[in-house]
Amino acid sequence: MIDDDEVRTFWDVARVHARINGVPTYFGPTPLESVPPPAWSFGAGAEQADELLELVLAGTKTATASAARDYEAEDEPLPERGTLSIILDGSGRPRVLIETTDVEVVPFDRVSEEHARLEGEGDRSLAHWRDVHQRFFTAEAGHDRGFSADMPVVCERFRVLYSD
């Protein structure tokens, strides 16, 4: 459950610390001041959200991947360079503000070893990444097209702008 007031409070602090608080107020509120970026957690479930968040906080996880088909099914645009996101812990508490630095859509079987390493999970190998993500994309699909080795995967790199 996401507490909108808690996300708003986090955003008010994070955008100042990240120095993205816009121009002086005499120009009026900017979109960044009016609307916080999307708030979400990594993985599926509270335990995995906390595990992956800890990797982000440690600086080990600087990338993530998602099924492009999920974006289509939910009629959401793909992330772009410069996209901001508030990352939640397993209890829905906002913890980190990230900025997307790179986005590439590639077939599942073409995800690079470097991307797997940057995701920071397990032994950081491509074999581990493929095993974990095949299971994840199969179990957590937000679409009805199933898993395939050539399915498009959104490989996203990010940097932490602020953490509490």
mmCIF file with all atom_site columns, C-alpha atoms in Angstrom:
data_model
loop_
_atom_site.group_PDB
_atom_site.id
_atom_site.type_symbol
_atom_site.label_atom_id
_atom_site.label_alt_id
_atom_site.label_comp_id
_atom_site.label_asym_id
_atom_site.label_entity_id
_atom_site.label_seq_id
_atom_site.pdbx_PDB_ins_code
_atom_site.Cartn_x
_atom_site.Cartn_y
_atom_site.Cartn_z
_atom_site.occupancy
_atom_site.B_iso_or_equiv
_atom_site.pdbx_formal_charge
_atom_site.auth_seq_id
_atom_site.auth_comp_id
_atom_site.auth_asym_id
_atom_site.auth_atom_id
_atom_site.pdbx_PDB_model_num
ATOM 1   C CA . MET A 1 1   ? 0.000  0.000   0.000   1.00 0.00 ? 1   MET A CA 1
ATOM 2   C CA . ILE A 1 2   ? 1.434  3.359   -1.045  1.00 0.00 ? 2   ILE A CA 1
ATOM 3   C CA . ASP A 1 3   ? 0.921  6.290   1.307   1.00 0.00 ? 3   ASP A CA 1
ATOM 4   C CA . ASP A 1 4   ? 0.566  9.300   -1.002  1.00 0.00 ? 4   ASP A CA 1
ATOM 5   C CA . ASP A 1 5   ? 1.351  11.752  1.814   1.00 0.00 ? 5   ASP A CA 1
ATOM 6   C CA . GLU A 1 6   ? 4.559  9.896   2.636   1.00 0.00 ? 6   GLU A CA 1
ATOM 7   C CA . VAL A 1 7   ? 5.568  9.856   -1.050  1.00 0.00 ? 7   VAL A CA 1
ATOM 8   C CA . ARG A 1 8   ? 4.838  13.593  -1.306  1.00 0.00 ? 8   ARG A CA 1
ATOM 9   C CA . THR A 1 9   ? 6.915  14.339  1.811   1.00 0.00 ? 9   THR A CA 1
ATOM 10  C CA . PHE A 1 10  ? 9.799  12.197  0.493   1.00 0.00 ? 10  PHE A CA 1
ATOM 11  C CA . TRP A 1 11  ? 9.579  13.964  -2.882  1.00 0.00 ? 11  TRP A CA 1
ATOM 12  C CA . ASP A 1 12  ? 9.652  17.405  -1.285  1.00 0.00 ? 12  ASP A CA 1
ATOM 13  C CA . VAL A 1 13  ? 12.905 16.514  0.493   1.00 0.00 ? 13  VAL A CA 1
ATOM 14  C CA . ALA A 1 14  ? 14.467 14.444  -2.315  1.00 0.00 ? 14  ALA A CA 1
ATOM 15  C CA . ARG A 1 15  ? 14.090 17.024  -5.061  1.00 0.00 ? 15  ARG A CA 1
ATOM 16  C CA . VAL A 1 16  ? 15.844 19.646  -2.929  1.00 0.00 ? 16  VAL A CA 1
ATOM 17  C CA . HIS A 1 17  ? 18.718 17.283  -2.018  1.00 0.00 ? 17  HIS A CA 1
ATOM 18  C CA . ALA A 1 18  ? 19.012 16.159  -5.645  1.00 0.00 ? 18  ALA A CA 1
ATOM 19  C CA . ARG A 1 19  ? 19.014 19.821  -6.732  1.00 0.00 ? 19  ARG A CA 1
ATOM 20  C CA . ILE A 1 20  ? 16.095 19.397  -9.102  1.00 0.00 ? 20  ILE A CA 1
ATOM 21  C CA . ASN A 1 21  ? 13.774 21.736  -7.259  1.00 0.00 ? 21  ASN A CA 1
ATOM 22  C CA . GLY A 1 22  ? 13.411 24.062  -10.220 1.00 0.00 ? 22  GLY A CA 1
ATOM 23  C CA . VAL A 1 23  ? 13.420 27.802  -10.478 1.00 0.00 ? 23  VAL A CA 1
ATOM 24  C CA . PRO A 1 24  ? 12.557 30.279  -7.726  1.00 0.00 ? 24  PRO A CA 1
ATOM 25  C CA . THR A 1 25  ? 8.923  30.252  -6.686  1.00 0.00 ? 25  THR A CA 1
ATOM 26  C CA . TYR A 1 26  ? 8.132  33.655  -8.179  1.00 0.00 ? 26  TYR A CA 1
ATOM 27  C CA . PHE A 1 27  ? 7.665  31.843  -11.512 1.00 0.00 ? 27  PHE A CA 1
ATOM 28  C CA . GLY A 1 28  ? 5.002  29.634  -9.919  1.00 0.00 ? 28  GLY A CA 1
ATOM 29  C CA . PRO A 1 29  ? 5.022  25.899  -9.312  1.00 0.00 ? 29  PRO A CA 1
ATOM 30  C CA . THR A 1 30  ? 6.701  23.688  -11.895 1.00 0.00 ? 30  THR A CA 1
ATOM 31  C CA . PRO A 1 31  ? 5.434  20.226  -12.872 1.00 0.00 ? 31  PRO A CA 1
ATOM 32  C CA . LEU A 1 32  ? 8.204  18.722  -10.706 1.00 0.00 ? 32  LEU A CA 1
ATOM 33  C CA . GLU A 1 33  ? 6.844  20.591  -7.708  1.00 0.00 ? 33  GLU A CA 1
ATOM 34  C CA . SER A 1 34  ? 3.238  19.680  -8.447  1.00 0.00 ? 34  SER A CA 1
ATOM 35  C CA . VAL A 1 35  ? 3.458  15.990  -9.317  1.00 0.00 ? 35  VAL A CA 1
ATOM 36  C CA . PRO A 1 36  ? 5.892  13.498  -7.776  1.00 0.00 ? 36  PRO A CA 1
ATOM 37  C CA . PRO A 1 37  ? 7.411  10.896  -10.109 1.00 0.00 ? 37  PRO A CA 1
ATOM 38  C CA . PRO A 1 38  ? 5.979  7.367   -10.097 1.00 0.00 ? 38  PRO A CA 1
ATOM 39  C CA . ALA A 1 39  ? 6.621  5.387   -6.909  1.00 0.00 ? 39  ALA A CA 1
ATOM 40  C CA . TRP A 1 40  ? 7.225  1.643   -7.205  1.00 0.00 ? 40  TRP A CA 1
ATOM 41  C CA . SER A 1 41  ? 9.330  -1.191  -5.813  1.00 0.00 ? 41  SER A CA 1
ATOM 42  C CA . PHE A 1 42  ? 11.656 -3.653  -7.465  1.00 0.00 ? 42  PHE A CA 1
ATOM 43  C CA . GLY A 1 43  ? 10.673 -7.315  -7.797  1.00 0.00 ? 43  GLY A CA 1
ATOM 44  C CA . ALA A 1 44  ? 7.563  -9.102  -6.631  1.00 0.00 ? 44  ALA A CA 1
ATOM 45  C CA . GLY A 1 45  ? 6.583  -8.993  -2.995  1.00 0.00 ? 45  GLY A CA 1
ATOM 46  C CA . ALA A 1 46  ? 7.882  -7.246  0.089   1.00 0.00 ? 46  ALA A CA 1
ATOM 47  C CA . GLU A 1 47  ? 10.873 -9.507  0.729   1.00 0.00 ? 47  GLU A CA 1
ATOM 48  C CA . GLN A 1 48  ? 12.248 -9.180  -2.790  1.00 0.00 ? 48  GLN A CA 1
ATOM 49  C CA . ALA A 1 49  ? 11.589 -5.428  -2.802  1.00 0.00 ? 49  ALA A CA 1
ATOM 50  C CA . ASP A 1 50  ? 13.703 -5.069  0.350   1.00 0.00 ? 50  ASP A CA 1
ATOM 51  C CA . GLU A 1 51  ? 16.492 -7.321  -0.983  1.00 0.00 ? 51  GLU A CA 1
ATOM 52  C CA . LEU A 1 52  ? 16.783 -5.409  -4.248  1.00 0.00 ? 52  LEU A CA 1
ATOM 53  C CA . LEU A 1 53  ? 16.520 -2.039  -2.501  1.00 0.00 ? 53  LEU A CA 1
ATOM 54  C CA . GLU A 1 54  ? 19.469 -3.008  -0.284  1.00 0.00 ? 54  GLU A CA 1
ATOM 55  C CA . LEU A 1 55  ? 21.509 -3.709  -3.434  1.00 0.00 ? 55  LEU A CA 1
ATOM 56  C CA . VAL A 1 56  ? 20.611 -0.230  -4.724  1.00 0.00 ? 56  VAL A CA 1
ATOM 57  C CA . LEU A 1 57  ? 21.560 1.400   -1.420  1.00 0.00 ? 57  LEU A CA 1
ATOM 58  C CA . ALA A 1 58  ? 24.883 -0.490  -1.414  1.00 0.00 ? 58  ALA A CA 1
ATOM 59  C CA . GLY A 1 59  ? 25.627 0.744   -4.950  1.00 0.00 ? 59  GLY A CA 1
ATOM 60  C CA . THR A 1 60  ? 25.652 -2.801  -6.323  1.00 0.00 ? 60  THR A CA 1
ATOM 61  C CA . LYS A 1 61  ? 22.426 -2.547  -8.325  1.00 0.00 ? 61  LYS A CA 1
ATOM 62  C CA . THR A 1 62  ? 22.504 0.193   -10.967 1.00 0.00 ? 62  THR A CA 1
ATOM 63  C CA . ALA A 1 63  ? 20.276 -1.465  -13.566 1.00 0.00 ? 63  ALA A CA 1
ATOM 64  C CA . THR A 1 64  ? 16.971 -3.252  -13.871 1.00 0.00 ? 64  THR A CA 1
ATOM 65  C CA . ALA A 1 65  ? 14.992 -5.092  -16.523 1.00 0.00 ? 65  ALA A CA 1
ATOM 66  C CA . SER A 1 66  ? 11.332 -5.458  -17.298 1.00 0.00 ? 66  SER A CA 1
ATOM 67  C CA . ALA A 1 67  ? 9.215  -7.078  -19.974 1.00 0.00 ? 67  ALA A CA 1
ATOM 68  C CA . ALA A 1 68  ? 8.326  -4.603  -22.710 1.00 0.00 ? 68  ALA A CA 1
ATOM 69  C CA . ARG A 1 69  ? 5.037  -6.464  -23.105 1.00 0.00 ? 69  ARG A CA 1
ATOM 70  C CA . ASP A 1 70  ? 4.034  -5.396  -19.579 1.00 0.00 ? 70  ASP A CA 1
ATOM 71  C CA . TYR A 1 71  ? 4.320  -1.741  -20.601 1.00 0.00 ? 71  TYR A CA 1
ATOM 72  C CA . GLU A 1 72  ? 2.148  -2.449  -23.648 1.00 0.00 ? 72  GLU A CA 1
ATOM 73  C CA . ALA A 1 73  ? -0.438 -4.350  -21.587 1.00 0.00 ? 73  ALA A CA 1
ATOM 74  C CA . GLU A 1 74  ? -0.680 -1.507  -19.058 1.00 0.00 ? 74  GLU A CA 1
ATOM 75  C CA . ASP A 1 75  ? -0.602 1.162   -21.799 1.00 0.00 ? 75  ASP A CA 1
ATOM 76  C CA . GLU A 1 76  ? 2.387  2.842   -20.144 1.00 0.00 ? 76  GLU A CA 1
ATOM 77  C CA . PRO A 1 77  ? 5.256  4.509   -21.966 1.00 0.00 ? 77  PRO A CA 1
ATOM 78  C CA . LEU A 1 78  ? 8.705  2.960   -21.745 1.00 0.00 ? 78  LEU A CA 1
ATOM 79  C CA . PRO A 1 79  ? 11.123 4.740   -19.441 1.00 0.00 ? 79  PRO A CA 1
ATOM 80  C CA . GLU A 1 80  ? 13.404 7.259   -21.112 1.00 0.00 ? 80  GLU A CA 1
ATOM 81  C CA . ARG A 1 81  ? 16.716 8.786   -20.220 1.00 0.00 ? 81  ARG A CA 1
ATOM 82  C CA . GLY A 1 82  ? 16.021 11.336  -17.483 1.00 0.00 ? 82  GLY A CA 1
ATOM 83  C CA . THR A 1 83  ? 12.939 9.543   -16.120 1.00 0.00 ? 83  THR A CA 1
ATOM 84  C CA . LEU A 1 84  ? 12.692 9.932   -12.346 1.00 0.00 ? 84  LEU A CA 1
ATOM 85  C CA . SER A 1 85  ? 11.279 7.257   -10.026 1.00 0.00 ? 85  SER A CA 1
ATOM 86  C CA . ILE A 1 86  ? 10.754 6.938   -6.303  1.00 0.00 ? 86  ILE A CA 1
ATOM 87  C CA . ILE A 1 87  ? 11.715 3.465   -5.124  1.00 0.00 ? 87  ILE A CA 1
ATOM 88  C CA . LEU A 1 88  ? 9.732  1.964   -2.263  1.00 0.00 ? 88  LEU A CA 1
ATOM 89  C CA . ASP A 1 89  ? 10.784 -0.615  0.291   1.00 0.00 ? 89  ASP A CA 1
ATOM 90  C CA . GLY A 1 90  ? 8.762  -3.761  0.942   1.00 0.00 ? 90  GLY A CA 1
ATOM 91  C CA . SER A 1 91  ? 6.389  -1.937  3.273   1.00 0.00 ? 91  SER A CA 1
ATOM 92  C CA . GLY A 1 92  ? 5.663  0.760   0.682   1.00 0.00 ? 92  GLY A CA 1
ATOM 93  C CA . ARG A 1 93  ? 7.846  3.420   2.289   1.00 0.00 ? 93  ARG A CA 1
ATOM 94  C CA . PRO A 1 94  ? 9.696  5.719   -0.163  1.00 0.00 ? 94  PRO A CA 1
ATOM 95  C CA . ARG A 1 95  ? 13.443 5.284   0.208   1.00 0.00 ? 95  ARG A CA 1
ATOM 96  C CA . VAL A 1 96  ? 15.324 6.278   -2.951  1.00 0.00 ? 96  VAL A CA 1
ATOM 97  C CA . LEU A 1 97  ? 14.994 8.693   -5.853  1.00 0.00 ? 97  LEU A CA 1
ATOM 98  C CA . ILE A 1 98  ? 16.569 7.377   -9.056  1.00 0.00 ? 98  ILE A CA 1
ATOM 99  C CA . GLU A 1 99  ? 17.107 8.813   -12.516 1.00 0.00 ? 99  GLU A CA 1
ATOM 100 C CA . THR A 1 100 ? 17.176 6.625   -15.609 1.00 0.00 ? 100 THR A CA 1
ATOM 101 C CA . THR A 1 101 ? 20.472 7.144   -17.443 1.00 0.00 ? 101 THR A CA 1
ATOM 102 C CA . ASP A 1 102 ? 20.055 4.681   -20.317 1.00 0.00 ? 102 ASP A CA 1
ATOM 103 C CA . VAL A 1 103 ? 17.318 2.511   -21.824 1.00 0.00 ? 103 VAL A CA 1
ATOM 104 C CA . GLU A 1 104 ? 17.723 -0.232  -24.385 1.00 0.00 ? 104 GLU A CA 1
ATOM 105 C CA . VAL A 1 105 ? 15.119 -2.734  -25.588 1.00 0.00 ? 105 VAL A CA 1
ATOM 106 C CA . VAL A 1 106 ? 16.648 -6.059  -26.607 1.00 0.00 ? 106 VAL A CA 1
ATOM 107 C CA . PRO A 1 107 ? 15.437 -9.643  -26.970 1.00 0.00 ? 107 PRO A CA 1
ATOM 108 C CA . PHE A 1 108 ? 15.709 -11.627 -23.723 1.00 0.00 ? 108 PHE A CA 1
ATOM 109 C CA . ASP A 1 109 ? 18.431 -13.873 -25.168 1.00 0.00 ? 109 ASP A CA 1
ATOM 110 C CA . ARG A 1 110 ? 20.492 -10.791 -26.185 1.00 0.00 ? 110 ARG A CA 1
ATOM 111 C CA . VAL A 1 111 ? 20.711 -9.146  -22.753 1.00 0.00 ? 111 VAL A CA 1
ATOM 112 C CA . SER A 1 112 ? 24.408 -8.543  -22.164 1.00 0.00 ? 112 SER A CA 1
ATOM 113 C CA . GLU A 1 113 ? 26.713 -9.893  -19.476 1.00 0.00 ? 113 GLU A CA 1
ATOM 114 C CA . GLU A 1 114 ? 27.410 -6.288  -18.499 1.00 0.00 ? 114 GLU A CA 1
ATOM 115 C CA . HIS A 1 115 ? 23.719 -5.605  -17.893 1.00 0.00 ? 115 HIS A CA 1
ATOM 116 C CA . ALA A 1 116 ? 23.410 -8.752  -15.765 1.00 0.00 ? 116 ALA A CA 1
ATOM 117 C CA . ARG A 1 117 ? 26.410 -7.616  -13.714 1.00 0.00 ? 117 ARG A CA 1
ATOM 118 C CA . LEU A 1 118 ? 24.948 -4.124  -13.248 1.00 0.00 ? 118 LEU A CA 1
ATOM 119 C CA . GLU A 1 119 ? 21.681 -5.587  -11.939 1.00 0.00 ? 119 GLU A CA 1
ATOM 120 C CA . GLY A 1 120 ? 23.803 -6.821  -9.029  1.00 0.00 ? 120 GLY A CA 1
ATOM 121 C CA . GLU A 1 121 ? 21.824 -9.941  -8.161  1.00 0.00 ? 121 GLU A CA 1
ATOM 122 C CA . GLY A 1 122 ? 23.151 -13.348 -7.131  1.00 0.00 ? 122 GLY A CA 1
ATOM 123 C CA . ASP A 1 123 ? 26.624 -14.039 -8.484  1.00 0.00 ? 123 ASP A CA 1
ATOM 124 C CA . ARG A 1 124 ? 26.052 -11.239 -11.043 1.00 0.00 ? 124 ARG A CA 1
ATOM 125 C CA . SER A 1 125 ? 26.501 -13.661 -13.956 1.00 0.00 ? 125 SER A CA 1
ATOM 126 C CA . LEU A 1 126 ? 24.435 -13.732 -17.131 1.00 0.00 ? 126 LEU A CA 1
ATOM 127 C CA . ALA A 1 127 ? 23.443 -17.351 -16.417 1.00 0.00 ? 127 ALA A CA 1
ATOM 128 C CA . HIS A 1 128 ? 22.033 -16.341 -13.021 1.00 0.00 ? 128 HIS A CA 1
ATOM 129 C CA . TRP A 1 129 ? 20.274 -13.332 -14.545 1.00 0.00 ? 129 TRP A CA 1
ATOM 130 C CA . ARG A 1 130 ? 18.639 -15.475 -17.248 1.00 0.00 ? 130 ARG A CA 1
ATOM 131 C CA . ASP A 1 131 ? 17.474 -18.106 -14.775 1.00 0.00 ? 131 ASP A CA 1
ATOM 132 C CA . VAL A 1 132 ? 15.990 -15.616 -12.298 1.00 0.00 ? 132 VAL A CA 1
ATOM 133 C CA . HIS A 1 133 ? 14.438 -13.367 -14.929 1.00 0.00 ? 133 HIS A CA 1
ATOM 134 C CA . GLN A 1 134 ? 12.921 -16.180 -16.976 1.00 0.00 ? 134 GLN A CA 1
ATOM 135 C CA . ARG A 1 135 ? 11.148 -17.359 -13.816 1.00 0.00 ? 135 ARG A CA 1
ATOM 136 C CA . PHE A 1 136 ? 10.170 -13.783 -12.896 1.00 0.00 ? 136 PHE A CA 1
ATOM 137 C CA . PHE A 1 137 ? 8.886  -12.868 -16.371 1.00 0.00 ? 137 PHE A CA 1
ATOM 138 C CA . THR A 1 138 ? 6.880  -16.112 -16.468 1.00 0.00 ? 138 THR A CA 1
ATOM 139 C CA . ALA A 1 139 ? 5.354  -15.794 -12.993 1.00 0.00 ? 139 ALA A CA 1
ATOM 140 C CA . GLU A 1 140 ? 4.758  -12.035 -12.928 1.00 0.00 ? 140 GLU A CA 1
ATOM 141 C CA . ALA A 1 141 ? 3.657  -11.356 -16.501 1.00 0.00 ? 141 ALA A CA 1
ATOM 142 C CA . GLY A 1 142 ? 1.152  -8.549  -16.821 1.00 0.00 ? 142 GLY A CA 1
ATOM 143 C CA . HIS A 1 143 ? 0.169  -9.856  -20.263 1.00 0.00 ? 143 HIS A CA 1
ATOM 144 C CA . ASP A 1 144 ? -1.023 -13.139 -21.767 1.00 0.00 ? 144 ASP A CA 1
ATOM 145 C CA . ARG A 1 145 ? 1.759  -13.743 -24.286 1.00 0.00 ? 145 ARG A CA 1
ATOM 146 C CA . GLY A 1 146 ? 3.947  -15.932 -22.088 1.00 0.00 ? 146 GLY A CA 1
ATOM 147 C CA . PHE A 1 147 ? 7.721  -16.117 -21.967 1.00 0.00 ? 147 PHE A CA 1
ATOM 148 C CA . SER A 1 148 ? 9.951  -16.547 -25.000 1.00 0.00 ? 148 SER A CA 1
ATOM 149 C CA . ALA A 1 149 ? 13.690 -16.198 -25.504 1.00 0.00 ? 149 ALA A CA 1
ATOM 150 C CA . ASP A 1 150 ? 13.119 -13.485 -28.094 1.00 0.00 ? 150 ASP A CA 1
ATOM 151 C CA . MET A 1 151 ? 10.632 -11.436 -26.051 1.00 0.00 ? 151 MET A CA 1
ATOM 152 C CA . PRO A 1 152 ? 11.610 -7.759  -25.813 1.00 0.00 ? 152 PRO A CA 1
ATOM 153 C CA . VAL A 1 153 ? 13.191 -6.741  -22.515 1.00 0.00 ? 153 VAL A CA 1
ATOM 154 C CA . VAL A 1 154 ? 13.592 -3.149  -21.344 1.00 0.00 ? 154 VAL A CA 1
ATOM 155 C CA . CYS A 1 155 ? 17.121 -2.860  -19.956 1.00 0.00 ? 155 CYS A CA 1
ATOM 156 C CA . GLU A 1 156 ? 17.320 0.261   -17.857 1.00 0.00 ? 156 GLU A CA 1
ATOM 157 C CA . ARG A 1 157 ? 20.322 1.808   -16.141 1.00 0.00 ? 157 ARG A CA 1
ATOM 158 C CA . PHE A 1 158 ? 19.903 4.322   -13.372 1.00 0.00 ? 158 PHE A CA 1
ATOM 159 C CA . ARG A 1 159 ? 21.697 6.411   -10.812 1.00 0.00 ? 159 ARG A CA 1
ATOM 160 C CA . VAL A 1 160 ? 20.660 7.269   -7.274  1.00 0.00 ? 160 VAL A CA 1
ATOM 161 C CA . LEU A 1 161 ? 19.927 10.962  -6.810  1.00 0.00 ? 161 LEU A CA 1
ATOM 162 C CA . TYR A 1 162 ? 18.837 10.747  -3.178  1.00 0.00 ? 162 TYR A CA 1
ATOM 163 C CA . SER A 1 163 ? 18.277 8.156   -0.474  1.00 0.00 ? 163 SER A CA 1
ATOM 164 C CA . ASP A 1 164 ? 16.890 8.685   3.014   1.00 0.00 ? 164 ASP A CA 1
#
